Amino acid sequence: GNSVTQMEGPVTLSEEAFLTINCTYTATGYPSLFWYVQYPGEGLQLLLKATKADDKGSNKGFEATYRKETTSFHLEKGSVQVSDSAVYFCALSDRYTGNQFYFGTGTSLTVIP
Amino acid sequence: GAVVSQHPSWVICKSGTSVKIECRSLDFQATTMFWYRQFPKQSLMLMATSNEGSKATYEQGVEKDKFLINHASLTLSTLTVTSAHPEDSSFYICSASRVLGTSGSGPQETQYFGPGTRLLVL
């Protein structure tokens, strides 16, 4: 079946530190992979996505590369800001299962000045 | 970009009452909408898949008589929490599926999430 496993938090970093949030997946088909961000009190926002192997999604300084060989989609940012404090969810969607989304448990990030 | 709205954003109700939550796709037609539930500090749990003009498909463990879903049009799906109890207090999120085009591998769809509805049952 389909599932997503992501690094447990919470993660606390100083401003301008390097961020990595690990995400691995299992899928029966050829999924699309996503990172969503949820700011305090708000809904989910798509951060970036990749639809096939070796694709790199990027947005707002965040990047993630779809690695089929390691079934991973790790999120990275070279220099985090206080405004990046949020919960980050890794997710996959597989059209063979009706485009249903499977989410990881979320990783809470707090960036301190 | 595509927008999905939810109404209300916040609702507080007494135990035993029913609460209706609306999910609307504002600038596109969505044949499929999904309803999720998020517990504090946990991930989203898919509750049901809502298809326009047909009955919703519920995930295992989700009571269909408790959580009534109606997908009356291509832009509106509603979730009604019937006879709500404190344990139903949660953050409910919908998403709408939009077909962007087709490729050699078939229709290309993407999901747009609503901002969520926070339900508190006293």
PDB file of C-alpha atoms in Angstrom, chain A:
ATOM      1  CA  GLY A   1       0.000   0.000   0.000  1.00  0.00           C
ATOM      2  CA  ASN A   2       0.857   3.669   0.030  1.00  0.00           C
ATOM      3  CA  SER A   3       2.395   5.386   3.021  1.00  0.00           C
ATOM      4  CA  VAL A   4       4.657   8.267   3.976  1.00  0.00           C
ATOM      5  CA  THR A   5       7.152   8.363   6.802  1.00  0.00           C
ATOM      6  CA  GLN A   6       8.725  11.613   7.810  1.00  0.00           C
ATOM      7  CA  MET A   7      11.146  12.745  10.434  1.00  0.00           C
ATOM      8  CA  GLU A   8       9.586  13.347  13.790  1.00  0.00           C
ATOM      9  CA  GLY A   9       9.917  16.706  15.381  1.00  0.00           C
ATOM     10  CA  PRO A  10       9.880  19.098  16.825  1.00  0.00           C
ATOM     11  CA  VAL A  11      12.859  20.710  15.158  1.00  0.00           C
ATOM     12  CA  THR A  12      14.333  23.914  16.542  1.00  0.00           C
ATOM     13  CA  LEU A  13      16.909  25.840  14.537  1.00  0.00           C
ATOM     14  CA  SER A  14      18.596  29.181  14.735  1.00  0.00           C
ATOM     15  CA  GLU A  15      17.970  31.684  11.988  1.00  0.00           C
ATOM     16  CA  GLU A  16      20.125  31.094   8.884  1.00  0.00           C
ATOM     17  CA  ALA A  17      20.747  27.455   9.801  1.00  0.00           C
ATOM     18  CA  PHE A  18      20.456  24.652   7.252  1.00  0.00           C
ATOM     19  CA  LEU A  19      17.256  22.639   7.303  1.00  0.00           C
ATOM     20  CA  THR A  20      16.648  19.035   6.314  1.00  0.00           C
ATOM     21  CA  ILE A  21      13.410  17.209   6.973  1.00  0.00           C
ATOM     22  CA  ASN A  22      13.548  13.587   5.883  1.00  0.00           C
ATOM     23  CA  CYS A  23      10.687  11.918   4.087  1.00  0.00           C
ATOM     24  CA  THR A  24      10.466   8.415   2.657  1.00  0.00           C
ATOM     25  CA  TYR A  25       7.549   6.730   0.983  1.00  0.00           C
ATOM     26  CA  THR A  26       6.124   3.444  -0.153  1.00  0.00           C
ATOM     27  CA  ALA A  27       3.813   3.290  -3.127  1.00  0.00           C
ATOM     28  CA  THR A  28       2.277   0.687  -5.351  1.00  0.00           C
ATOM     29  CA  GLY A  29       2.273   2.858  -8.457  1.00  0.00           C
ATOM     30  CA  TYR A  30       4.088   5.958  -9.634  1.00  0.00           C
ATOM     31  CA  PRO A  31       3.140   8.654  -7.174  1.00  0.00           C
ATOM     32  CA  SER A  32       3.497  12.381  -7.196  1.00  0.00           C
ATOM     33  CA  LEU A  33       5.212  13.748  -4.111  1.00  0.00           C
ATOM     34  CA  PHE A  34       4.434  16.927  -2.217  1.00  0.00           C
ATOM     35  CA  TRP A  35       5.476  19.075   0.674  1.00  0.00           C
ATOM     36  CA  TYR A  36       2.739  21.073   2.351  1.00  0.00           C
ATOM     37  CA  VAL A  37       3.209  23.726   5.010  1.00  0.00           C
ATOM     38  CA  GLN A  38       0.757  24.661   7.727  1.00  0.00           C
ATOM     39  CA  TYR A  39       1.312  27.920   9.527  1.00  0.00           C
ATOM     40  CA  PRO A  40      -0.205  28.354  13.000  1.00  0.00           C
ATOM     41  CA  GLY A  41      -3.982  28.585  12.813  1.00  0.00           C
ATOM     42  CA  GLU A  42      -4.095  28.185   9.055  1.00  0.00           C
ATOM     43  CA  GLY A  43      -4.851  25.459   6.523  1.00  0.00           C
ATOM     44  CA  LEU A  44      -2.479  23.542   4.329  1.00  0.00           C
ATOM     45  CA  GLN A  45      -0.541  25.321   1.630  1.00  0.00           C
ATOM     46  CA  LEU A  46       1.309  23.566  -1.150  1.00  0.00           C
ATOM     47  CA  LEU A  47       4.999  24.326  -0.792  1.00  0.00           C
ATOM     48  CA  LEU A  48       6.410  22.284  -3.650  1.00  0.00           C
ATOM     49  CA  LYS A  49       5.864  19.110  -5.600  1.00  0.00           C
ATOM     50  CA  ALA A  50       7.500  16.653  -7.969  1.00  0.00           C
ATOM     51  CA  THR A  51       5.630  14.351 -10.285  1.00  0.00           C
ATOM     52  CA  LYS A  52       8.288  11.919 -11.464  1.00  0.00           C
ATOM     53  CA  ALA A  53      11.650  10.466 -10.545  1.00  0.00           C
ATOM     54  CA  ASP A  54      14.592  12.904 -10.467  1.00  0.00           C
ATOM     55  CA  ASP A  55      12.281  15.923 -10.580  1.00  0.00           C
ATOM     56  CA  LYS A  56      13.223  18.699  -8.192  1.00  0.00           C
ATOM     57  CA  GLY A  57      10.503  20.811  -6.664  1.00  0.00           C
ATOM     58  CA  SER A  58      11.454  24.229  -5.358  1.00  0.00           C
ATOM     59  CA  ASN A  59       9.741  27.238  -3.847  1.00  0.00           C
ATOM     60  CA  LYS A  60      10.662  30.038  -1.433  1.00  0.00           C
ATOM     61  CA  GLY A  61      14.171  28.678  -1.051  1.00  0.00           C
ATOM     62  CA  PHE A  62      12.963  25.163  -0.214  1.00  0.00           C
ATOM     63  CA  GLU A  63      13.928  22.218  -2.411  1.00  0.00           C
ATOM     64  CA  ALA A  64      13.163  18.521  -2.582  1.00  0.00           C
ATOM     65  CA  THR A  65      14.259  15.926  -5.131  1.00  0.00           C
ATOM     66  CA  TYR A  66      12.184  12.877  -6.029  1.00  0.00           C
ATOM     67  CA  ARG A  67      14.579   9.943  -5.505  1.00  0.00           C
ATOM     68  CA  LYS A  68      13.046   6.735  -6.730  1.00  0.00           C
ATOM     69  CA  GLU A  69      16.102   4.622  -5.873  1.00  0.00           C
ATOM     70  CA  THR A  70      15.894   5.583  -2.219  1.00  0.00           C
ATOM     71  CA  THR A  71      12.122   6.262  -2.215  1.00  0.00           C
ATOM     72  CA  SER A  72      12.797   9.624  -0.628  1.00  0.00           C
ATOM     73  CA  PHE A  73      11.730  13.242  -0.970  1.00  0.00           C
ATOM     74  CA  HIS A  74      13.731  15.116   1.659  1.00  0.00           C
ATOM     75  CA  LEU A  75      12.987  18.793   2.176  1.00  0.00           C
ATOM     76  CA  GLU A  76      15.938  21.197   2.389  1.00  0.00           C
ATOM     77  CA  LYS A  77      16.549  24.894   2.803  1.00  0.00           C
ATOM     78  CA  GLY A  78      19.929  26.496   2.999  1.00  0.00           C
ATOM     79  CA  SER A  79      19.091  29.325   5.367  1.00  0.00           C
ATOM     80  CA  VAL A  80      15.903  29.302   7.405  1.00  0.00           C
ATOM     81  CA  GLN A  81      14.089  32.370   8.650  1.00  0.00           C
ATOM     82  CA  VAL A  82      11.839  32.934  11.651  1.00  0.00           C
ATOM     83  CA  SER A  83       8.910  33.154   9.239  1.00  0.00           C
ATOM     84  CA  ASP A  84       9.546  29.538   8.201  1.00  0.00           C
ATOM     85  CA  SER A  85       8.291  28.347  11.580  1.00  0.00           C
ATOM     86  CA  ALA A  86       5.411  26.002  10.769  1.00  0.00           C
ATOM     87  CA  VAL A  87       4.451  22.361  10.476  1.00  0.00           C
ATOM     88  CA  TYR A  88       5.633  20.638   7.312  1.00  0.00           C
ATOM     89  CA  PHE A  89       3.844  17.644   5.842  1.00  0.00           C
ATOM     90  CA  CYS A  90       5.236  15.260   3.267  1.00  0.00           C
ATOM     91  CA  ALA A  91       2.558  13.643   1.119  1.00  0.00           C
ATOM     92  CA  LEU A  92       2.049  11.445  -1.897  1.00  0.00           C
ATOM     93  CA  SER A  93      -0.748  11.133  -4.359  1.00  0.00           C
ATOM     94  CA  ASP A  94      -1.230   8.181  -6.624  1.00  0.00           C
ATOM     95  CA  ARG A  95      -3.691   8.401  -9.464  1.00  0.00           C
ATOM     96  CA  TYR A  96      -4.075   4.643  -9.358  1.00  0.00           C
ATOM     97  CA  THR A  97      -5.825   5.113  -6.024  1.00  0.00           C
ATOM     98  CA  GLY A  98      -8.025   7.955  -7.201  1.00  0.00           C
ATOM     99  CA  ASN A  99      -5.548  10.708  -6.389  1.00  0.00           C
ATOM    100  CA  GLN A 100      -6.091  10.139  -2.718  1.00  0.00           C
ATOM    101  CA  PHE A 101      -3.459  11.865  -0.593  1.00  0.00           C
ATOM    102  CA  TYR A 102      -1.372  10.061   1.979  1.00  0.00           C
ATOM    103  CA  PHE A 103       0.239  12.337   4.531  1.00  0.00           C
ATOM    104  CA  GLY A 104       3.154  11.946   6.858  1.00  0.00           C
ATOM    105  CA  THR A 105       2.680  12.835  10.496  1.00  0.00           C
ATOM    106  CA  GLY A 106       4.111  16.312  10.082  1.00  0.00           C
ATOM    107  CA  THR A 107       7.287  17.925  11.413  1.00  0.00           C
ATOM    108  CA  SER A 108       7.051  21.028  13.515  1.00  0.00           C
ATOM    109  CA  LEU A 109       9.804  23.557  12.828  1.00  0.00           C
ATOM    110  CA  THR A 110      10.601  26.481  15.093  1.00  0.00           C
ATOM    111  CA  VAL A 111      13.211  28.985  13.999  1.00  0.00           C
ATOM    112  CA  ILE A 112      14.601  31.216  16.701  1.00  0.00           C
ATOM    113  CA  PRO A 113      16.274  34.582  16.060  1.00  0.00           C
TER     114      PRO A 113
END
